[in-house]
Coordinates of C-alpha atoms in Angstrom, one line a residue:
X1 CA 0.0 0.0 0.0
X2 CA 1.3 3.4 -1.1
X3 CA 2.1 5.9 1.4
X4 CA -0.6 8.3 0.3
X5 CA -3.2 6.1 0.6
X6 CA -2.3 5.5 4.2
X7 CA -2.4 9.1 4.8
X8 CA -6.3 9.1 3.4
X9 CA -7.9 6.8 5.9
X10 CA -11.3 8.4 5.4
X11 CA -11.5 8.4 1.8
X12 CA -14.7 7.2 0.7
X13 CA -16.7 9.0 3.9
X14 CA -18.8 11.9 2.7
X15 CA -19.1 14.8 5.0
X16 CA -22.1 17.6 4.5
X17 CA -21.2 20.6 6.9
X18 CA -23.8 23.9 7.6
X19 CA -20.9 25.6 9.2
X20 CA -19.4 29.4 10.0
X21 CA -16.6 30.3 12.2
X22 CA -14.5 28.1 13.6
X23 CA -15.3 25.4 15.6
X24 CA -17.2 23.0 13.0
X25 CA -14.7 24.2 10.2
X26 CA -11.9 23.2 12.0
X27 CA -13.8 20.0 12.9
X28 CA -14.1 18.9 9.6
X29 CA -11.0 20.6 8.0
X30 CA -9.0 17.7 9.8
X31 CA -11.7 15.1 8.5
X32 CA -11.3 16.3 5.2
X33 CA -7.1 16.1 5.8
X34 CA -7.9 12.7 6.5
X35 CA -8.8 11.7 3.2
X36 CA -12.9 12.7 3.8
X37 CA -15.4 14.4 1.4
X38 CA -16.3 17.6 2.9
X39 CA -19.2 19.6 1.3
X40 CA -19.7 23.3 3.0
X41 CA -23.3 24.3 2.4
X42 CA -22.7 28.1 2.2
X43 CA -25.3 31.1 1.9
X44 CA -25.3 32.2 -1.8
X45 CA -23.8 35.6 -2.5
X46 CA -21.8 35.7 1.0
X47 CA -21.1 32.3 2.2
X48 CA -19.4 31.4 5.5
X49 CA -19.1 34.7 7.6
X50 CA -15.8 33.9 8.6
X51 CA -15.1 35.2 4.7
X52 CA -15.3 38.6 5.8
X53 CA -13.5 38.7 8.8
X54 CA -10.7 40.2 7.3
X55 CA -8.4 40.7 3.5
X56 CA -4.8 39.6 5.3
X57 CA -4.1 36.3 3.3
X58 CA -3.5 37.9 -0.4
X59 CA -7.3 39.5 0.2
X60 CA -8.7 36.3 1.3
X61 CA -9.9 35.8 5.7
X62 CA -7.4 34.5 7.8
X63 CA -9.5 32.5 9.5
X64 CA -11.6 31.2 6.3
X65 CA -8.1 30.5 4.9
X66 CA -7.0 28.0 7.9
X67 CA -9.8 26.0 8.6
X68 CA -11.1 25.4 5.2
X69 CA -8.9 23.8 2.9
X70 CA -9.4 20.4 0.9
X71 CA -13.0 21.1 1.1
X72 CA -15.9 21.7 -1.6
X73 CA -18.4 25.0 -1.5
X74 CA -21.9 24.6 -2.6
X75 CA -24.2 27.5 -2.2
X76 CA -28.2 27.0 -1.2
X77 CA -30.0 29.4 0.1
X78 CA -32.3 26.9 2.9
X79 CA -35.0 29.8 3.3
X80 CA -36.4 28.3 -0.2
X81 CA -38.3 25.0 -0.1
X82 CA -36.2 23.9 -3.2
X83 CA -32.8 24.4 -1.7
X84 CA -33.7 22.6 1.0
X85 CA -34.5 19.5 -0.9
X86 CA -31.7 18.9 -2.7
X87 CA -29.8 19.5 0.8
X88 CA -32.1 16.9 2.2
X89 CA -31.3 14.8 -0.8
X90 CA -27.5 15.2 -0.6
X91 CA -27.8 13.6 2.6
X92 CA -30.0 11.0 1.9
X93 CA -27.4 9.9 -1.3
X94 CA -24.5 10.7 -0.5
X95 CA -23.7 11.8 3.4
X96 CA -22.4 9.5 5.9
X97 CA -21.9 12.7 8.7
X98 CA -23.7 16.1 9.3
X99 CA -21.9 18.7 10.9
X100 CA -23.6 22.4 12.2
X101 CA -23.1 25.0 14.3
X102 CA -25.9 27.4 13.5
X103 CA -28.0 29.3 15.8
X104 CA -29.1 27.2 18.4
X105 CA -32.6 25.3 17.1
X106 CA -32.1 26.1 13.1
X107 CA -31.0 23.0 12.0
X108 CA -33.9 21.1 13.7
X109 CA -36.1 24.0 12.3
X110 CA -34.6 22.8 8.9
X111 CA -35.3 19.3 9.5
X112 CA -31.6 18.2 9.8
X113 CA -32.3 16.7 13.7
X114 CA -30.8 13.2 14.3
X115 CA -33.7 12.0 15.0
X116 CA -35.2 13.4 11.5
X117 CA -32.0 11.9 9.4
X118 CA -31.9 8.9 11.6
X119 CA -34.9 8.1 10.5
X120 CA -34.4 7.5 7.2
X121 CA -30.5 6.7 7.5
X122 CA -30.2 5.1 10.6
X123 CA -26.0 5.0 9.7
X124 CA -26.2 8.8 10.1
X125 CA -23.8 10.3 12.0
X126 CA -24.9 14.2 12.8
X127 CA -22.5 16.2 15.0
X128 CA -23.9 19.2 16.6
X129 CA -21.8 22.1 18.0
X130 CA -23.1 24.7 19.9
X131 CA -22.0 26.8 23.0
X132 CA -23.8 25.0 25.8
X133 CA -25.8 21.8 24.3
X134 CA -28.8 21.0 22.5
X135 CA -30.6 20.9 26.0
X136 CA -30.4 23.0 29.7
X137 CA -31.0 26.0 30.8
X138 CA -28.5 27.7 28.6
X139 CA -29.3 25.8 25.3
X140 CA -30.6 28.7 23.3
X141 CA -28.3 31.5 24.4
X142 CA -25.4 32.2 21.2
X143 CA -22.2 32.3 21.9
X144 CA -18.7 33.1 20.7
X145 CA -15.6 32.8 21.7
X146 CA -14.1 35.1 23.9
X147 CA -18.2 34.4 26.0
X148 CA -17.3 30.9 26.6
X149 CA -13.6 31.6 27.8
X150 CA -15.5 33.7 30.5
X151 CA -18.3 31.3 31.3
X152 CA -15.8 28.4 31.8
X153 CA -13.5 30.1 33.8
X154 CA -10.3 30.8 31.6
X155 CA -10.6 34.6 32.1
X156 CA -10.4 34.0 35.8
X157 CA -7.1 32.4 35.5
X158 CA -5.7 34.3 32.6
X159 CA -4.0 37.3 32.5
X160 CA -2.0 40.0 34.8
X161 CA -3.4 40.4 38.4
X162 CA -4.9 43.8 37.7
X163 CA -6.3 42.8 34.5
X164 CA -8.3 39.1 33.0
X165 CA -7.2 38.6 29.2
X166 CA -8.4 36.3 26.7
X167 CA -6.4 33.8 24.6
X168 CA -5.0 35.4 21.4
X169 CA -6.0 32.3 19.7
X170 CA -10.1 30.9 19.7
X171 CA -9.5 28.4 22.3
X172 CA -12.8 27.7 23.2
X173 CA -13.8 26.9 19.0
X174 CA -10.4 25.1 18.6
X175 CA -11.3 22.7 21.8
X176 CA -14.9 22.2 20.6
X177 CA -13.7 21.8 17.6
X178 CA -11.1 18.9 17.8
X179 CA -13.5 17.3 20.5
X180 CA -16.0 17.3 18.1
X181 CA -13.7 15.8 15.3
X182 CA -12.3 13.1 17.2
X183 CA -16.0 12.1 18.8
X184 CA -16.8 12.0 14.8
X185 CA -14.0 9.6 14.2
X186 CA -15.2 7.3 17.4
X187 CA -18.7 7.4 16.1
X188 CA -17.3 6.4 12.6
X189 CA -16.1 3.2 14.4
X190 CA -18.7 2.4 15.9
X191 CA -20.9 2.3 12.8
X192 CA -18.1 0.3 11.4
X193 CA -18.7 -2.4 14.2
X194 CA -22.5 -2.1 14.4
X195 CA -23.8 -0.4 11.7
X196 CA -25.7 2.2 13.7
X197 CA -25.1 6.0 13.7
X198 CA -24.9 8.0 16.6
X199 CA -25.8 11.7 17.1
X200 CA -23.1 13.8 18.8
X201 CA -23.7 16.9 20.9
X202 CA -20.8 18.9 21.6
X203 CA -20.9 22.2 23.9
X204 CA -17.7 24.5 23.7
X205 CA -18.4 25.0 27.2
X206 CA -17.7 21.8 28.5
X207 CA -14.9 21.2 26.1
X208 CA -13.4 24.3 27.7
X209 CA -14.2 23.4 31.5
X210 CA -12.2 20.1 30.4
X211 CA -9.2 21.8 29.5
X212 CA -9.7 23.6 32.9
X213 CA -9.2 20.6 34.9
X214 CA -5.9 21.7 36.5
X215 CA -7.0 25.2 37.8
X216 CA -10.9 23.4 38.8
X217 CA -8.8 21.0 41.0
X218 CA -6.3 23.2 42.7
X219 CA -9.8 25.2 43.8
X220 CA -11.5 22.4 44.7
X221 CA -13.2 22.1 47.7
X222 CA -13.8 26.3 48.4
X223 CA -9.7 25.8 48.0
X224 CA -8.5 29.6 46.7
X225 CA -7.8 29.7 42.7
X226 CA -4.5 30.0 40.8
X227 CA -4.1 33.7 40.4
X228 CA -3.6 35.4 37.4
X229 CA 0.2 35.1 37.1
X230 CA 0.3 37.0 33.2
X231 CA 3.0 34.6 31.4
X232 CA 4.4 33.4 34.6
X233 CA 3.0 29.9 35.8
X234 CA 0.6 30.3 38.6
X235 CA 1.6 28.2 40.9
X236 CA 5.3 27.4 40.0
X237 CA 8.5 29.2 40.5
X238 CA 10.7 29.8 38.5
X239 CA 8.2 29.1 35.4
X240 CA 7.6 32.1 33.0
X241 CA 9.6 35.1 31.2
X242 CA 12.2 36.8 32.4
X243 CA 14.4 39.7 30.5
X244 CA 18.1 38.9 29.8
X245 CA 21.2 41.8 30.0
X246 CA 20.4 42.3 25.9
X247 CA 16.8 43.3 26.6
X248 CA 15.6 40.3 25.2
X249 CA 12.9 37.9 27.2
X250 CA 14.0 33.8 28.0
X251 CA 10.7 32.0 28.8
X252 CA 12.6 28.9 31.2
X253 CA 10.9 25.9 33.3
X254 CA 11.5 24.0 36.1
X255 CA 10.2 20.7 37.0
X256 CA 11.6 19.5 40.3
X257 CA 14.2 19.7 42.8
X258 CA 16.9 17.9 40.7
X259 CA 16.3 21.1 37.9
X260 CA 16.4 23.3 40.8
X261 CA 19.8 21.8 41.5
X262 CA 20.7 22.5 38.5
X263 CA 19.6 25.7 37.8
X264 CA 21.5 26.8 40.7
X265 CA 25.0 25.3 39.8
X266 CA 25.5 25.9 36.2
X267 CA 22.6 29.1 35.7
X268 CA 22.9 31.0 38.3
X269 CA 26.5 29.7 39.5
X270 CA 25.3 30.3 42.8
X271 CA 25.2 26.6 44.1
X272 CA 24.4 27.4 47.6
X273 CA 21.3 28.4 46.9
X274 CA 19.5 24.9 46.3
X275 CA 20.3 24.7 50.0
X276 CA 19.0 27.6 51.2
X277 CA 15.9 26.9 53.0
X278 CA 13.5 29.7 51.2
X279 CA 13.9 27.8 48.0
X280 CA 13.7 24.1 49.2
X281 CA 10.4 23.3 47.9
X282 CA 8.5 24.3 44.7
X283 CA 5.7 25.7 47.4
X284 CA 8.3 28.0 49.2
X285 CA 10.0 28.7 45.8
X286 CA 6.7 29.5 44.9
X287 CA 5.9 31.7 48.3
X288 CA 9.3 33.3 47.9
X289 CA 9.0 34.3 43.9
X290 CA 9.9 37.9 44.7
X291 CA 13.0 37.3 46.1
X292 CA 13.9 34.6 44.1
X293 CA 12.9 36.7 41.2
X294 CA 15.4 39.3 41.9
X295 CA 18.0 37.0 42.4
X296 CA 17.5 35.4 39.0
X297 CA 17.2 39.5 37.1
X298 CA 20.8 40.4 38.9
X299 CA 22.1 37.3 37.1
X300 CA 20.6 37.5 33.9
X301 CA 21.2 41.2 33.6
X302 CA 25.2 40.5 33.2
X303 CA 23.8 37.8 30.3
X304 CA 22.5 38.5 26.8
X305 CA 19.5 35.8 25.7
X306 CA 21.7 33.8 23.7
X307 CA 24.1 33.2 27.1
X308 CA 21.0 32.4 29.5
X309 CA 19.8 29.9 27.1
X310 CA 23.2 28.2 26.7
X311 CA 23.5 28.1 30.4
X312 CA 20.1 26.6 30.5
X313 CA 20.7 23.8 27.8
X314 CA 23.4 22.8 29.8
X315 CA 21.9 22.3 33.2
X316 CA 18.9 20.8 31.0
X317 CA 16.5 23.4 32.0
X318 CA 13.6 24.1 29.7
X319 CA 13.3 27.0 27.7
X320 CA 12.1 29.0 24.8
X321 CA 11.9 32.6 23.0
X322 CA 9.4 34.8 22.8
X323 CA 8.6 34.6 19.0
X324 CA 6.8 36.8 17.0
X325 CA 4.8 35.6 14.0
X326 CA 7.6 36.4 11.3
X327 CA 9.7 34.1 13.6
X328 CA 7.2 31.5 13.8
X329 CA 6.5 31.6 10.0
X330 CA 10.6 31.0 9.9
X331 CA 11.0 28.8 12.7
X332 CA 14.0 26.7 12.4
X333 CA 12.6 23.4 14.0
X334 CA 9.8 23.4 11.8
X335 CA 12.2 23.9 8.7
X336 CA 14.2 21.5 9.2
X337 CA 11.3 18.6 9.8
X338 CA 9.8 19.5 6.2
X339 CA 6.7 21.3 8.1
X340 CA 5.6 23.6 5.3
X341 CA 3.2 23.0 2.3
X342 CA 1.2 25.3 -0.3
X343 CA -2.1 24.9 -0.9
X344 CA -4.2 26.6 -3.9
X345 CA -6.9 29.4 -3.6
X346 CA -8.9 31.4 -5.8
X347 CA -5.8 33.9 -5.0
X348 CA -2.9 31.6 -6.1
X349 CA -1.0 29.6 -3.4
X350 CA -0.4 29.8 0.1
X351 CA 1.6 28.6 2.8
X352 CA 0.0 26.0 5.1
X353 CA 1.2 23.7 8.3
X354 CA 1.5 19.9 7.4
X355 CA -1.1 18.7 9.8
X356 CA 0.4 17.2 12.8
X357 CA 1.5 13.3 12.9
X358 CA 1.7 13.6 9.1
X359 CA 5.6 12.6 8.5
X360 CA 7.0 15.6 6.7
X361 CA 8.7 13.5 4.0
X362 CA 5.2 12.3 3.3
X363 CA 2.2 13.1 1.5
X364 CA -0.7 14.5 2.7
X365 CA -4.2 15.8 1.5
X366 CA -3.9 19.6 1.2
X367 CA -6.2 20.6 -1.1
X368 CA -7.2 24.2 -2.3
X369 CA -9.4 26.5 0.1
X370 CA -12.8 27.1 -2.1
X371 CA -13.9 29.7 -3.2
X372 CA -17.9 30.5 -2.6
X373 CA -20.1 28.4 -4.7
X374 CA -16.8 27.0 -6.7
X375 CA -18.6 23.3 -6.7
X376 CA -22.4 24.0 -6.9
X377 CA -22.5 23.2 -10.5
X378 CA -20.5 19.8 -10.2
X379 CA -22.2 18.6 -7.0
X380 CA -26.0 19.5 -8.8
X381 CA -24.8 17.3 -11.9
X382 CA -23.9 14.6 -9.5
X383 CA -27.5 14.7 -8.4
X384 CA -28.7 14.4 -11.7
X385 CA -29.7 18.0 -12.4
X386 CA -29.5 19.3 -15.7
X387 CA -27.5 22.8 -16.7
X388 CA -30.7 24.4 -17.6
X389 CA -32.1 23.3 -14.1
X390 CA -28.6 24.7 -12.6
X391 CA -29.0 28.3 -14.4
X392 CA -32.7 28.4 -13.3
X393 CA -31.6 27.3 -10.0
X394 CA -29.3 30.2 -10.3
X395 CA -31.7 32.9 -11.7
X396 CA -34.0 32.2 -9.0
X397 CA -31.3 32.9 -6.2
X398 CA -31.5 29.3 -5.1
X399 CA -28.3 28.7 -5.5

């Protein structure tokens, strides 16, 4: 068996998505990375709103750009009655999984419900994403991303003292998205094994609370939070940032009392400080952070970045830069593993990530990012619909 085709383990699954934003795209961008079908219904004339979040990627969204490769567009507008028969119809023929994340209660309003698929396909597999569940108390409210960080906590335990910051990335879509993706994946087993579908309700506020679990246990009980430690850990010392002689910033780590050995000897040359009793413990370290802290700036400000680090690859210690995205997009790790692809768009090629656990001297789906409406046409044939029933389709806004 070629290598490709063991990089393709879900070709031959069809996936039909009703998706914006995020967390279903991503879902199904690493299905369709995975050798899937992925059809995005899209609204005709403006599509996915995650489109027009911004013109940074050669006048194309960033976040359209990342989560939507490999995958086909067809546009339907599913206020008509029309539109939402052929969807219906696409399912019925072709789909083995639904995916959606619109407003809470449209898709069942639409007729897409498991139980309404099921019921006609009982190998169905519908996933739905939403921010709190298709049931309780808080089942109708929307939500977006930065609202979920705060509902599940992450705002608490995020940030400077004086001030709560959210993640520069969408964590909460990302986690409900890759929760959602792999729960597809185990339900795709399943009907493998039994031949039954499964319906799949994902909230992005319980895949966030999961991804809490550390800071929920170190309060458990009425125990008092982590506090807000900016890029410092919050409960570990030394763990965080801290500015070198050259005016540069060394993010360093430490573990356990055999680092903090270590770190003393050959980083800070001042061995007798892994005996001094302030410091014996990560939980006095922790207690005594200011006056370690100043101990470890006197040192450091005789030391460029390049000099910490060397000191702290040679006691072992953990540590890292403070990159920016231009030194991301150049890392030198990801170089040198093969990490980089391009993928087409309707605005010539771009630069994408190899998806992780992909070997970089392999191949690996990476397919162009549609453009709106670019597979209407092809998927309607496939259905058996004529070209003049495509342009009247298309006359009549349809599609």
């Amino acid at each position: 068996m070629s290598t490709g085709s063991l990089l393709r383990p879900l070709a031959g699954i069809t996936v039909v998505t009703l998706e914006h934003a995020i967390a279903a795209p991503f879902a199904t961008r690493q299905l369709a990375d995975l050798g899937a079908r992925v059809i995005k219904v899209e609204r005709p004339g403006v599509g996915d709103f995650a489109r027009g979040y911004d013109e940074r990627v050669k006048g194309l969204a960033s976040h359209f750009v990342w989560t939507n490769r490999s995958k086909e567009s067809l546009t339907l507008d599913l206020k008509d009655a029309e539109a939402q028969g052929i969807l219906k119809r696409l399912i019925r023929e072709q789909a083995d999984v639904v995916v959606q994340n619109l407003a809470p209660g449209a898709a069942s309003r639409l007729g897409l419900s498991y139980d309404a698929l099921a019921a006609e396909k009982p190998g169905i597999i519908v996933c739905d994403i939403s921010g709190y569940g298709n049931d309780g108390p808080y089942r109708d409210r929307k939500a977006y991303d930065l609202l979920i960080q705060g509902e599940a906590g992450f705002l608490s335990v995020t940030g400077t003292p004086d001030t709560p910051s959210k993640a520069g990335a969408s964590v909460a879509d990302i986690a409900a998205g890759m929760y959602a993706y792999s729960s597809i994946l185990a339900a795709l087993f399943h009907r493998a094994n039994t031949g039954q579908g499964r319906h799949i309700d994902i909230s992005m506020l319980e895949s966030l609370v999961e991804w809490m679990g550390y800071p929920l246990y170190y309060a458990h009980d009425g125990a008092p939070p982590p506090a807000r430690a900016g890029a410092s850990h919050a409960t570990i010392y030394p763990y965080g940032p801290f500015p070198a002689g050259d005016g540069r910033t060394v993010l360093l780590g430490l573990q356990n009392e055999r680092e903090w050995t270590a770190f003393c000897d050959v980083v800070l040359r001042r061995p007798e400080l892994a005996a001094d009793e302030r410091f014996s413990s990560n939980s006095r370290r922790h207690a005594a952070r200011d006056d370690l802290g100043r101990i470890i700036a006197e040192t450091f400000s005789t030391l460029t970045a390049e000099q910490v680090i060397a000191r702290l690859e040679e006691a072992r210690i953990a540590n890292g830069r403070v990159n920016d995205m231009a030194e991301v997009w150049n890392h030198p790790q990801l170089a040198a593993r093969n990490r980089w692809r391009e993928v087409g768009s309707e605005q010539g090629t771009i630069p994408a990530l190899l998806p992780p656990g992909f070997p970089g001297d392999g191949d690996a789906r990476m397919d162009p990012v549609p453009a709106l409406g670019q597979h209407t046409d092809a998927i309607l044939a496939a259905l058996g619909y004529t070209a003049d029933r495509i342009d009247r389709l298309r006359a009549a806004k349809v599609i």
